[in-house]
PDB file of C-alpha atoms in Angstrom:
ATOM      1  CA  MET I1279       0.000   0.000   0.000  1.00  0.00           C
ATOM      2  CA  GLN I1280       1.876   2.986  -1.248  1.00  0.00           C
ATOM      3  CA  ILE I1281      -0.477   5.867  -1.180  1.00  0.00           C
ATOM      4  CA  ASN I1282       0.529   9.388  -2.136  1.00  0.00           C
ATOM      5  CA  ARG I1283       4.197   8.783  -1.830  1.00  0.00           C
ATOM      6  CA  GLY I1284       5.861  11.618  -3.558  1.00  0.00           C
ATOM      7  CA  GLY I1285       2.466  13.026  -4.566  1.00  0.00           C
ATOM      8  CA  SER I1286       3.202  12.688  -8.272  1.00  0.00           C
ATOM      9  CA  ASN I1287       0.640   9.897  -8.685  1.00  0.00           C
ATOM     10  CA  LEU I1288      -2.261  12.008  -7.467  1.00  0.00           C
ATOM     11  CA  GLN I1289      -5.090  12.153  -9.973  1.00  0.00           C
ATOM     12  CA  SER I1290      -5.907  15.799  -9.778  1.00  0.00           C
ATOM     13  CA  GLU I1291      -7.627  16.124 -13.175  1.00  0.00           C
ATOM     14  CA  ILE I1292     -11.381  16.307 -13.406  1.00  0.00           C
ATOM     15  CA  ASN I1293     -12.980  13.432 -15.238  1.00  0.00           C
ATOM     16  CA  ILE I1294     -14.759  15.186 -18.095  1.00  0.00           C
ATOM     17  CA  THR I1295     -15.965  12.127 -19.971  1.00  0.00           C
ATOM     18  CA  PRO I1296     -19.503  12.301 -18.483  1.00  0.00           C
ATOM     19  CA  LEU I1297     -19.620  16.003 -19.360  1.00  0.00           C
ATOM     20  CA  VAL I1298     -18.728  15.204 -22.958  1.00  0.00           C
ATOM     21  CA  ASP I1299     -21.421  12.541 -23.029  1.00  0.00           C
ATOM     22  CA  VAL I1300     -24.079  14.928 -21.772  1.00  0.00           C
ATOM     23  CA  VAL I1301     -23.071  17.707 -24.161  1.00  0.00           C
ATOM     24  CA  LEU I1302     -23.013  15.369 -27.150  1.00  0.00           C
ATOM     25  CA  VAL I1303     -26.462  14.059 -26.310  1.00  0.00           C
ATOM     26  CA  LEU I1304     -27.757  17.630 -25.918  1.00  0.00           C
ATOM     27  CA  LEU I1305     -26.276  18.501 -29.295  1.00  0.00           C
ATOM     28  CA  ILE I1306     -27.938  15.531 -30.946  1.00  0.00           C
ATOM     29  CA  ILE I1307     -31.275  16.389 -29.318  1.00  0.00           C
ATOM     30  CA  PHE I1308     -31.061  19.943 -30.656  1.00  0.00           C
ATOM     31  CA  MET I1309     -30.112  18.792 -34.140  1.00  0.00           C
ATOM     32  CA  VAL I1310     -33.073  16.436 -34.245  1.00  0.00           C
ATOM     33  CA  VAL I1311     -35.637  18.762 -32.688  1.00  0.00           C
ATOM     34  CA  VAL I1312     -34.888  21.894 -34.701  1.00  0.00           C
ATOM     35  CA  PRO I1313     -36.801  20.836 -37.848  1.00  0.00           C
ATOM     36  CA  LEU I1314     -39.801  19.634 -35.847  1.00  0.00           C
ATOM     37  CA  MET I1315     -40.738  22.733 -33.990  1.00  0.00           C
ATOM     38  CA  LEU I1316     -43.872  23.911 -35.763  1.00  0.00           C
ATOM     39  CA  ARG I1317     -47.046  23.863 -33.725  1.00  0.00           C
ATOM     40  CA  GLY I1318     -50.559  24.776 -34.666  1.00  0.00           C
ATOM     41  CA  TYR I1319     -54.141  23.677 -35.188  1.00  0.00           C
ATOM     42  CA  ASP I1320     -55.593  21.291 -37.720  1.00  0.00           C
ATOM     43  CA  VAL I1321     -58.636  22.823 -39.336  1.00  0.00           C
ATOM     44  CA  ASP I1322     -60.783  22.249 -42.358  1.00  0.00           C
ATOM     45  CA  ILE I1323     -63.312  24.056 -44.448  1.00  0.00           C
ATOM     46  CA  ALA I1324     -66.866  22.797 -44.204  1.00  0.00           C
ATOM     47  CA  ARG I1325     -68.278  21.485 -47.458  1.00  0.00           C
ATOM     48  CA  THR I1326     -71.848  21.216 -48.433  1.00  0.00           C
ATOM     49  CA  SER I1327     -72.099  17.863 -50.149  1.00  0.00           C
ATOM     50  CA  THR I1328     -70.776  14.306 -49.928  1.00  0.00           C
ATOM     51  CA  ASP I1329     -69.168  15.060 -46.632  1.00  0.00           C
ATOM     52  CA  THR I1330     -69.577  12.813 -43.620  1.00  0.00           C
ATOM     53  CA  VAL I1331     -69.469  15.798 -41.342  1.00  0.00           C
ATOM     54  CA  ALA I1332     -71.932  17.928 -43.241  1.00  0.00           C
ATOM     55  CA  SER I1333     -74.299  14.989 -43.474  1.00  0.00           C
ATOM     56  CA  GLN I1334     -75.231  15.226 -39.829  1.00  0.00           C
ATOM     57  CA  SER I1335     -78.636  16.691 -39.347  1.00  0.00           C
ATOM     58  CA  GLU I1336     -78.641  20.422 -39.192  1.00  0.00           C
ATOM     59  CA  GLU I1337     -79.756  20.644 -35.557  1.00  0.00           C
ATOM     60  CA  ALA I1338     -76.815  18.512 -34.517  1.00  0.00           C
ATOM     61  CA  GLN I1339     -74.323  20.976 -35.956  1.00  0.00           C
ATOM     62  CA  VAL I1340     -72.829  23.247 -33.357  1.00  0.00           C
ATOM     63  CA  VAL I1341     -71.793  26.607 -34.694  1.00  0.00           C
ATOM     64  CA  LEU I1342     -69.459  28.983 -32.926  1.00  0.00           C
ATOM     65  CA  GLY I1343     -69.897  32.523 -34.172  1.00  0.00           C
ATOM     66  CA  ILE I1344     -67.230  35.182 -33.741  1.00  0.00           C
ATOM     67  CA  GLU I1345     -68.373  38.720 -34.479  1.00  0.00           C
ATOM     68  CA  PRO I1346     -66.677  42.056 -33.872  1.00  0.00           C
ATOM     69  CA  ALA I1347     -69.904  43.181 -32.185  1.00  0.00           C
ATOM     70  CA  GLY I1348     -69.509  40.610 -29.410  1.00  0.00           C
ATOM     71  CA  CYS I1349     -65.775  40.695 -29.214  1.00  0.00           C
ATOM     72  CA  LYS I1350     -63.677  43.700 -30.171  1.00  0.00           C
ATOM     73  CA  LEU I1351     -60.936  41.833 -31.965  1.00  0.00           C
ATOM     74  CA  LEU I1352     -60.047  44.072 -34.854  1.00  0.00           C
ATOM     75  CA  ALA I1353     -56.403  44.215 -33.800  1.00  0.00           C
ATOM     76  CA  PRO I1354     -54.227  41.525 -32.195  1.00  0.00           C
ATOM     77  CA  PRO I1355     -55.308  41.020 -28.572  1.00  0.00           C
ATOM     78  CA  GLU I1356     -52.930  42.449 -25.987  1.00  0.00           C
ATOM     79  CA  GLY I1357     -51.192  40.218 -23.502  1.00  0.00           C
ATOM     80  CA  GLU I1358     -51.942  36.549 -23.321  1.00  0.00           C
ATOM     81  CA  GLY I1359     -55.696  36.383 -23.143  1.00  0.00           C
ATOM     82  CA  LEU I1360     -58.672  37.933 -24.843  1.00  0.00           C
ATOM     83  CA  PRO I1361     -60.505  41.171 -24.009  1.00  0.00           C
ATOM     84  CA  ARG I1362     -62.452  40.678 -20.796  1.00  0.00           C
ATOM     85  CA  ASP I1363     -65.819  41.656 -22.245  1.00  0.00           C
ATOM     86  CA  CYS I1364     -65.366  39.338 -25.205  1.00  0.00           C
ATOM     87  CA  SER I1365     -68.239  37.006 -25.942  1.00  0.00           C
ATOM     88  CA  VAL I1366     -69.021  34.622 -28.772  1.00  0.00           C
ATOM     89  CA  THR I1367     -72.113  32.859 -30.020  1.00  0.00           C
ATOM     90  CA  LEU I1368     -72.217  29.149 -29.346  1.00  0.00           C
ATOM     91  CA  ALA I1369     -75.234  27.267 -30.682  1.00  0.00           C
ATOM     92  CA  ASP I1370     -77.202  30.558 -30.872  1.00  0.00           C
ATOM     93  CA  GLN I1371     -76.400  31.521 -27.311  1.00  0.00           C
ATOM     94  CA  LYS I1372     -74.157  34.302 -26.193  1.00  0.00           C
ATOM     95  CA  VAL I1373     -71.274  32.923 -24.188  1.00  0.00           C
ATOM     96  CA  PRO I1374     -68.432  34.853 -22.528  1.00  0.00           C
ATOM     97  CA  VAL I1375     -65.138  33.459 -23.796  1.00  0.00           C
ATOM     98  CA  ALA I1376     -64.004  32.548 -20.290  1.00  0.00           C
ATOM     99  CA  GLU I1377     -66.839  30.016 -20.109  1.00  0.00           C
ATOM    100  CA  LEU I1378     -66.320  28.702 -23.626  1.00  0.00           C
ATOM    101  CA  PRO I1379     -64.339  25.530 -22.745  1.00  0.00           C
ATOM    102  CA  LYS I1380     -67.022  24.509 -20.237  1.00  0.00           C
ATOM    103  CA  HIS I1381     -69.895  25.040 -22.681  1.00  0.00           C
ATOM    104  CA  VAL I1382     -68.129  23.282 -25.557  1.00  0.00           C
ATOM    105  CA  ALA I1383     -67.427  20.312 -23.295  1.00  0.00           C
ATOM    106  CA  GLU I1384     -71.087  20.234 -22.203  1.00  0.00           C
ATOM    107  CA  ILE I1385     -72.444  20.267 -25.733  1.00  0.00           C
ATOM    108  CA  LEU I1386     -69.881  18.175 -27.617  1.00  0.00           C
ATOM    109  CA  GLY I1387     -67.996  16.219 -24.969  1.00  0.00           C
ATOM    110  CA  GLY I1388     -70.626  13.488 -24.724  1.00  0.00           C
ATOM    111  CA  ARG I1389     -70.782  12.739 -28.423  1.00  0.00           C
ATOM    112  CA  PRO I1390     -68.962   9.946 -30.221  1.00  0.00           C
ATOM    113  CA  THR I1391     -65.598  11.120 -31.511  1.00  0.00           C
ATOM    114  CA  GLU I1392     -66.615  11.403 -35.155  1.00  0.00           C
ATOM    115  CA  TYR I1393     -69.417  13.813 -34.256  1.00  0.00           C
ATOM    116  CA  ARG I1394     -67.283  16.100 -32.139  1.00  0.00           C
ATOM    117  CA  VAL I1395     -67.239  18.789 -34.762  1.00  0.00           C
ATOM    118  CA  LEU I1396     -67.368  22.496 -34.131  1.00  0.00           C
ATOM    119  CA  PHE I1397     -68.288  24.771 -37.011  1.00  0.00           C
ATOM    120  CA  LEU I1398     -66.740  28.200 -36.882  1.00  0.00           C
ATOM    121  CA  ASP I1399     -68.505  31.137 -38.445  1.00  0.00           C
ATOM    122  CA  VAL I1400     -66.012  33.969 -38.252  1.00  0.00           C
ATOM    123  CA  ASP I1401     -66.517  37.515 -39.422  1.00  0.00           C
ATOM    124  CA  ASP I1402     -63.886  38.524 -41.983  1.00  0.00           C
ATOM    125  CA  ARG I1403     -62.869  41.599 -39.992  1.00  0.00           C
ATOM    126  CA  VAL I1404     -61.848  39.701 -36.869  1.00  0.00           C
ATOM    127  CA  ASN I1405     -58.130  39.535 -36.193  1.00  0.00           C
ATOM    128  CA  TYR I1406     -56.504  36.211 -37.025  1.00  0.00           C
ATOM    129  CA  GLU I1407     -54.672  35.860 -33.712  1.00  0.00           C
ATOM    130  CA  GLY I1408     -57.933  36.454 -31.861  1.00  0.00           C
ATOM    131  CA  VAL I1409     -59.595  33.690 -33.882  1.00  0.00           C
ATOM    132  CA  LEU I1410     -56.829  31.252 -32.990  1.00  0.00           C
ATOM    133  CA  ARG I1411     -57.068  32.129 -29.292  1.00  0.00           C
ATOM    134  CA  ILE I1412     -60.804  31.472 -29.297  1.00  0.00           C
ATOM    135  CA  LEU I1413     -60.194  28.239 -31.206  1.00  0.00           C
ATOM    136  CA  ASP I1414     -57.617  27.295 -28.591  1.00  0.00           C
ATOM    137  CA  LEU I1415     -60.188  27.855 -25.834  1.00  0.00           C
ATOM    138  CA  ALA I1416     -62.774  25.736 -27.629  1.00  0.00           C
ATOM    139  CA  LYS I1417     -60.227  22.945 -27.973  1.00  0.00           C
ATOM    140  CA  ALA I1418     -59.392  23.210 -24.274  1.00  0.00           C
ATOM    141  CA  GLY I1419     -62.887  21.903 -23.537  1.00  0.00           C
ATOM    142  CA  VAL I1420     -62.770  18.920 -25.896  1.00  0.00           C
ATOM    143  CA  PRO I1421     -59.202  18.035 -26.938  1.00  0.00           C
ATOM    144  CA  ASP I1422     -59.997  15.908 -30.001  1.00  0.00           C
ATOM    145  CA  LEU I1423     -62.453  18.431 -31.376  1.00  0.00           C
ATOM    146  CA  LYS I1424     -62.585  18.767 -35.145  1.00  0.00           C
ATOM    147  CA  ILE I1425     -62.760  22.303 -36.451  1.00  0.00           C
ATOM    148  CA  GLU I1426     -64.543  23.209 -39.661  1.00  0.00           C
ATOM    149  CA  PHE I1427     -64.735  26.772 -40.936  1.00  0.00           C
ATOM    150  CA  LEU I1428     -67.979  27.839 -42.555  1.00  0.00           C
ATOM    151  CA  THR I1429     -67.293  30.010 -45.525  1.00  0.00           C
ATOM    152  CA  THR I1430     -68.852  31.385 -48.625  1.00  0.00           C
ATOM    153  CA  GLN I1431     -67.026  31.372 -51.891  1.00  0.00           C
TER     154      GLN I1431
ATOM    155  CA  MET L 520       6.812  -4.488 -11.174  1.00  0.00           C
ATOM    156  CA  LEU L 521       4.042  -5.548 -13.457  1.00  0.00           C
ATOM    157  CA  GLY L 522       2.170  -2.347 -12.887  1.00  0.00           C
ATOM    158  CA  GLU L 523       4.737  -0.304 -14.784  1.00  0.00           C
ATOM    159  CA  PRO L 524       2.665   0.299 -17.982  1.00  0.00           C
ATOM    160  CA  SER L 525      -0.150   1.850 -15.982  1.00  0.00           C
ATOM    161  CA  ARG L 526       1.834   5.033 -15.556  1.00  0.00           C
ATOM    162  CA  MET L 527       1.786   5.620 -19.289  1.00  0.00           C
ATOM    163  CA  GLN L 528      -0.523   8.370 -20.354  1.00  0.00           C
ATOM    164  CA  ALA L 529      -2.602   6.487 -22.889  1.00  0.00           C
ATOM    165  CA  SER L 530      -5.749   8.647 -22.772  1.00  0.00           C
ATOM    166  CA  ILE L 531      -6.568  11.012 -25.610  1.00  0.00           C
ATOM    167  CA  ASN L 532      -6.709  14.669 -24.780  1.00  0.00           C
ATOM    168  CA  ILE L 533     -10.385  15.428 -25.355  1.00  0.00           C
ATOM    169  CA  THR L 534     -10.454  19.029 -24.207  1.00  0.00           C
ATOM    170  CA  PRO L 535     -10.358  20.449 -27.778  1.00  0.00           C
ATOM    171  CA  LEU L 536     -13.178  18.082 -28.714  1.00  0.00           C
ATOM    172  CA  VAL L 537     -15.261  19.372 -25.829  1.00  0.00           C
ATOM    173  CA  ASP L 538     -14.571  22.933 -26.909  1.00  0.00           C
ATOM    174  CA  VAL L 539     -15.700  22.302 -30.458  1.00  0.00           C
ATOM    175  CA  VAL L 540     -18.825  20.439 -29.382  1.00  0.00           C
ATOM    176  CA  LEU L 541     -19.783  23.145 -26.899  1.00  0.00           C
ATOM    177  CA  VAL L 542     -19.388  25.835 -29.543  1.00  0.00           C
ATOM    178  CA  LEU L 543     -21.525  23.792 -31.970  1.00  0.00           C
ATOM    179  CA  LEU L 544     -24.158  23.401 -29.278  1.00  0.00           C
ATOM    180  CA  ILE L 545     -24.234  27.131 -28.628  1.00  0.00           C
ATOM    181  CA  ILE L 546     -24.460  27.879 -32.359  1.00  0.00           C
ATOM    182  CA  PHE L 547     -27.447  25.530 -32.668  1.00  0.00           C
ATOM    183  CA  MET L 548     -29.172  26.997 -29.624  1.00  0.00           C
ATOM    184  CA  VAL L 549     -28.804  30.491 -31.035  1.00  0.00           C
ATOM    185  CA  MET L 550     -29.757  29.596 -34.593  1.00  0.00           C
ATOM    186  CA  ALA L 551     -32.697  27.352 -33.806  1.00  0.00           C
ATOM    187  CA  PRO L 552     -35.351  30.083 -33.553  1.00  0.00           C
ATOM    188  CA  GLN L 553     -34.251  31.724 -36.806  1.00  0.00           C
ATOM    189  CA  MET L 554     -34.175  28.680 -39.001  1.00  0.00           C
ATOM    190  CA  SER L 555     -37.742  28.753 -40.242  1.00  0.00           C
ATOM    191  CA  LYS L 556     -38.292  29.198 -43.934  1.00  0.00           C
ATOM    192  CA  GLY L 557     -40.083  31.983 -45.716  1.00  0.00           C
ATOM    193  CA  PRO L 558     -40.744  35.617 -44.857  1.00  0.00           C
ATOM    194  CA  ASP L 559     -40.603  37.184 -41.426  1.00  0.00           C
ATOM    195  CA  VAL L 560     -43.917  36.557 -39.796  1.00  0.00           C
ATOM    196  CA  ILE L 561     -45.119  37.342 -36.287  1.00  0.00           C
ATOM    197  CA  LEU L 562     -46.876  34.131 -35.363  1.00  0.00           C
ATOM    198  CA  PRO L 563     -50.055  34.255 -33.290  1.00  0.00           C
ATOM    199  CA  ASN L 564     -49.579  33.300 -29.646  1.00  0.00           C
ATOM    200  CA  THR L 565     -51.898  30.764 -28.088  1.00  0.00           C
ATOM    201  CA  SER L 566     -51.726  28.548 -25.039  1.00  0.00           C
ATOM    202  CA  LYS L 567     -51.824  25.000 -26.422  1.00  0.00           C
ATOM    203  CA  PRO L 568     -50.993  24.618 -30.112  1.00  0.00           C
ATOM    204  CA  ILE L 569     -50.526  21.002 -31.125  1.00  0.00           C
ATOM    205  CA  GLU L 570     -47.353  19.721 -32.711  1.00  0.00           C
ATOM    206  CA  GLN L 571     -47.639  19.649 -36.472  1.00  0.00           C
ATOM    207  CA  GLY L 572     -45.349  16.719 -37.087  1.00  0.00           C
ATOM    208  CA  ASP L 573     -42.267  16.479 -39.216  1.00  0.00           C
ATOM    209  CA  GLU L 574     -41.546  19.596 -41.208  1.00  0.00           C
ATOM    210  CA  ARG L 575     -39.970  17.583 -43.989  1.00  0.00           C
ATOM    211  CA  GLY L 576     -43.275  16.243 -45.275  1.00  0.00           C
ATOM    212  CA  GLN L 577     -45.003  19.591 -45.183  1.00  0.00           C
ATOM    213  CA  ILE L 578     -45.729  22.375 -47.606  1.00  0.00           C
ATOM    214  CA  LEU L 579     -45.403  25.680 -45.866  1.00  0.00           C
ATOM    215  CA  VAL L 580     -47.691  28.454 -47.055  1.00  0.00           C
ATOM    216  CA  SER L 581     -46.864  31.811 -45.501  1.00  0.00           C
ATOM    217  CA  ILE L 582     -48.912  34.984 -45.477  1.00  0.00           C
ATOM    218  CA  ASP L 583     -46.910  38.028 -44.469  1.00  0.00           C
ATOM    219  CA  GLU L 584     -48.209  41.176 -42.842  1.00  0.00           C
ATOM    220  CA  ALA L 585     -48.979  42.830 -46.172  1.00  0.00           C
ATOM    221  CA  GLY L 586     -50.960  39.790 -47.325  1.00  0.00           C
ATOM    222  CA  GLY L 587     -48.217  38.524 -49.641  1.00  0.00           C
ATOM    223  CA  LEU L 588     -48.247  34.813 -50.379  1.00  0.00           C
ATOM    224  CA  TRP L 589     -45.284  32.490 -50.075  1.00  0.00           C
ATOM    225  CA  ILE L 590     -44.878  28.796 -50.733  1.00  0.00           C
ATOM    226  CA  ASP L 591     -41.874  27.520 -48.807  1.00  0.00           C
ATOM    227  CA  GLU L 592     -39.242  30.217 -49.519  1.00  0.00           C
ATOM    228  CA  LYS L 593     -40.719  31.707 -52.685  1.00  0.00           C
ATOM    229  CA  PRO L 594     -43.172  34.584 -53.001  1.00  0.00           C
ATOM    230  CA  PHE L 595     -46.142  33.929 -55.279  1.00  0.00           C
ATOM    231  CA  ASN L 596     -48.615  36.072 -57.091  1.00  0.00           C
ATOM    232  CA  PRO L 597     -52.155  35.010 -56.061  1.00  0.00           C
ATOM    233  CA  GLU L 598     -52.935  34.150 -59.699  1.00  0.00           C
ATOM    234  CA  TYR L 599     -50.209  31.540 -59.801  1.00  0.00           C
ATOM    235  CA  PHE L 600     -50.761  30.287 -56.284  1.00  0.00           C
ATOM    236  CA  ALA L 601     -52.680  27.164 -57.301  1.00  0.00           C
ATOM    237  CA  ASP L 602     -50.042  26.190 -59.857  1.00  0.00           C
ATOM    238  CA  GLY L 603     -47.262  26.836 -57.376  1.00  0.00           C
ATOM    239  CA  LEU L 604     -49.015  24.715 -54.797  1.00  0.00           C
ATOM    240  CA  ARG L 605     -49.443  21.809 -57.223  1.00  0.00           C
ATOM    241  CA  ALA L 606     -45.778  22.093 -58.179  1.00  0.00           C
ATOM    242  CA  ALA L 607     -44.755  22.100 -54.514  1.00  0.00           C
ATOM    243  CA  VAL L 608     -46.837  19.021 -53.823  1.00  0.00           C
ATOM    244  CA  GLY L 609     -45.389  17.202 -56.827  1.00  0.00           C
ATOM    245  CA  ASP L 610     -46.069  13.510 -56.468  1.00  0.00           C
ATOM    246  CA  LYS L 611     -46.339  13.448 -52.682  1.00  0.00           C
ATOM    247  CA  THR L 612     -49.182  11.138 -51.830  1.00  0.00           C
ATOM    248  CA  ASP L 613     -50.372  12.631 -48.569  1.00  0.00           C
ATOM    249  CA  PRO L 614     -49.221  16.239 -48.453  1.00  0.00           C
ATOM    250  CA  LYS L 615     -49.768  18.233 -45.313  1.00  0.00           C
ATOM    251  CA  ILE L 616     -50.222  21.922 -45.910  1.00  0.00           C
ATOM    252  CA  VAL L 617     -49.544  24.324 -43.080  1.00  0.00           C
ATOM    253  CA  ILE L 618     -50.340  28.023 -43.077  1.00  0.00           C
ATOM    254  CA  ARG L 619     -47.972  30.375 -41.331  1.00  0.00           C
ATOM    255  CA  ALA L 620     -49.941  33.586 -41.234  1.00  0.00           C
ATOM    256  CA  ASP L 621     -49.058  36.856 -39.547  1.00  0.00           C
ATOM    257  CA  ALA L 622     -50.869  37.614 -36.297  1.00  0.00           C
ATOM    258  CA  ARG L 623     -51.777  41.112 -37.504  1.00  0.00           C
ATOM    259  CA  LEU L 624     -53.841  39.914 -40.437  1.00  0.00           C
ATOM    260  CA  ASN L 625     -57.600  39.784 -40.298  1.00  0.00           C
ATOM    261  CA  PHE L 626     -59.380  36.513 -40.744  1.00  0.00           C
ATOM    262  CA  GLN L 627     -60.403  37.274 -44.310  1.00  0.00           C
ATOM    263  CA  ALA L 628     -56.846  36.966 -45.620  1.00  0.00           C
ATOM    264  CA  VAL L 629     -56.427  33.554 -44.032  1.00  0.00           C
ATOM    265  CA  ARG L 630     -59.877  32.350 -45.066  1.00  0.00           C
ATOM    266  CA  GLN L 631     -59.221  33.194 -48.715  1.00  0.00           C
ATOM    267  CA  ILE L 632     -55.989  31.203 -48.706  1.00  0.00           C
ATOM    268  CA  MET L 633     -57.719  28.268 -47.025  1.00  0.00           C
ATOM    269  CA  LEU L 634     -60.355  28.400 -49.749  1.00  0.00           C
ATOM    270  CA  ALA L 635     -57.721  28.591 -52.467  1.00  0.00           C
ATOM    271  CA  ILE L 636     -55.992  25.546 -51.007  1.00  0.00           C
ATOM    272  CA  GLU L 637     -59.252  23.594 -50.799  1.00  0.00           C
ATOM    273  CA  ASN L 638     -60.152  24.592 -54.338  1.00  0.00           C
ATOM    274  CA  THR L 639     -56.826  23.240 -55.528  1.00  0.00           C
ATOM    275  CA  GLY L 640     -57.987  19.894 -54.228  1.00  0.00           C
ATOM    276  CA  PHE L 641     -56.453  19.523 -50.788  1.00  0.00           C
ATOM    277  CA  ARG L 642     -58.309  18.803 -47.597  1.00  0.00           C
ATOM    278  CA  GLY L 643     -57.471  20.323 -44.275  1.00  0.00           C
ATOM    279  CA  VAL L 644     -54.662  22.631 -43.295  1.00  0.00           C
ATOM    280  CA  GLY L 645     -52.675  23.323 -40.161  1.00  0.00           C
ATOM    281  CA  LEU L 646     -52.743  26.859 -38.807  1.00  0.00           C
ATOM    282  CA  ILE L 647     -49.372  27.546 -37.230  1.00  0.00           C
ATOM    283  CA  ALA L 648     -49.180  29.289 -33.883  1.00  0.00           C
ATOM    284  CA  LYS L 649     -46.641  29.433 -31.129  1.00  0.00           C
ATOM    285  CA  ARG L 650     -47.015  28.831 -27.439  1.00  0.00           C
ATOM    286  CA  PHE L 651     -46.850  31.759 -25.050  1.00  0.00           C
ATOM    287  CA  GLY L 652     -43.283  32.222 -23.952  1.00  0.00           C
ATOM    288  CA  ALA L 653     -41.896  29.832 -26.552  1.00  0.00           C
ATOM    289  CA  GLN L 654     -38.762  30.987 -28.299  1.00  0.00           C
ATOM    290  CA  GLY L 655     -38.519  32.154 -31.834  1.00  0.00           C
ATOM    291  CA  GLU L 656     -40.046  34.587 -34.290  1.00  0.00           C
TER     292      GLU L 656
END
């Protein structure tokens, strides 16, 4: 047992191999993740004929209306939310946006998955970011909700 | 003394390797938010956008603040948009079209592009947003 005699055998260097491992793995993660970073919402445009969705009876279709009269969204909303007095029309009833997830879940949450479709009737003047925030709220109520935009040619 | 060879310094000096890798890592971290294709667009912020899958199978349609149309990196005149879209799709069997539209636009601009895409014969689009607080653009 010859420990430390002369001191020249002391291993005073830091072992950096684990550090290299971690950094290399981080690098690989970044290289892989960079091209996959887009996020968003899958939507569709409602069609009139030969469409499984449109073939539901008209009463069963739930329409969410967004109008500048109910919600002043002519410019991008400030901060992270929506204007406090903002309200939308869900199935012909006026609903404050804060309660939108709850109401969407009540109306559509109980349906079979293929009928969980929300039709959006959006006024052309409404700001695009505002539309997406309302869409996000509607999806918060029913995560696998399908979104169809009503539109005229 | 059989232990004699153990005093030889046989390990490779990896410090320069670490330096290079760290610099690469930093470059990637800095560049990552700026690597998206197309024009500069302020993306809408929302709380829970869903991942849109692998960018490599997608056709990216951008609408800038002025309403200008882009397919991937190229600007397009609205008249030639349908042709450009067909060319971009090529022979892909299941193309996914995503719309990267500026947050300052009104809904009309986006709706018209969605209609144009549907009229070209494609179903469904992804509307790109970014999470609150997420990096980039």
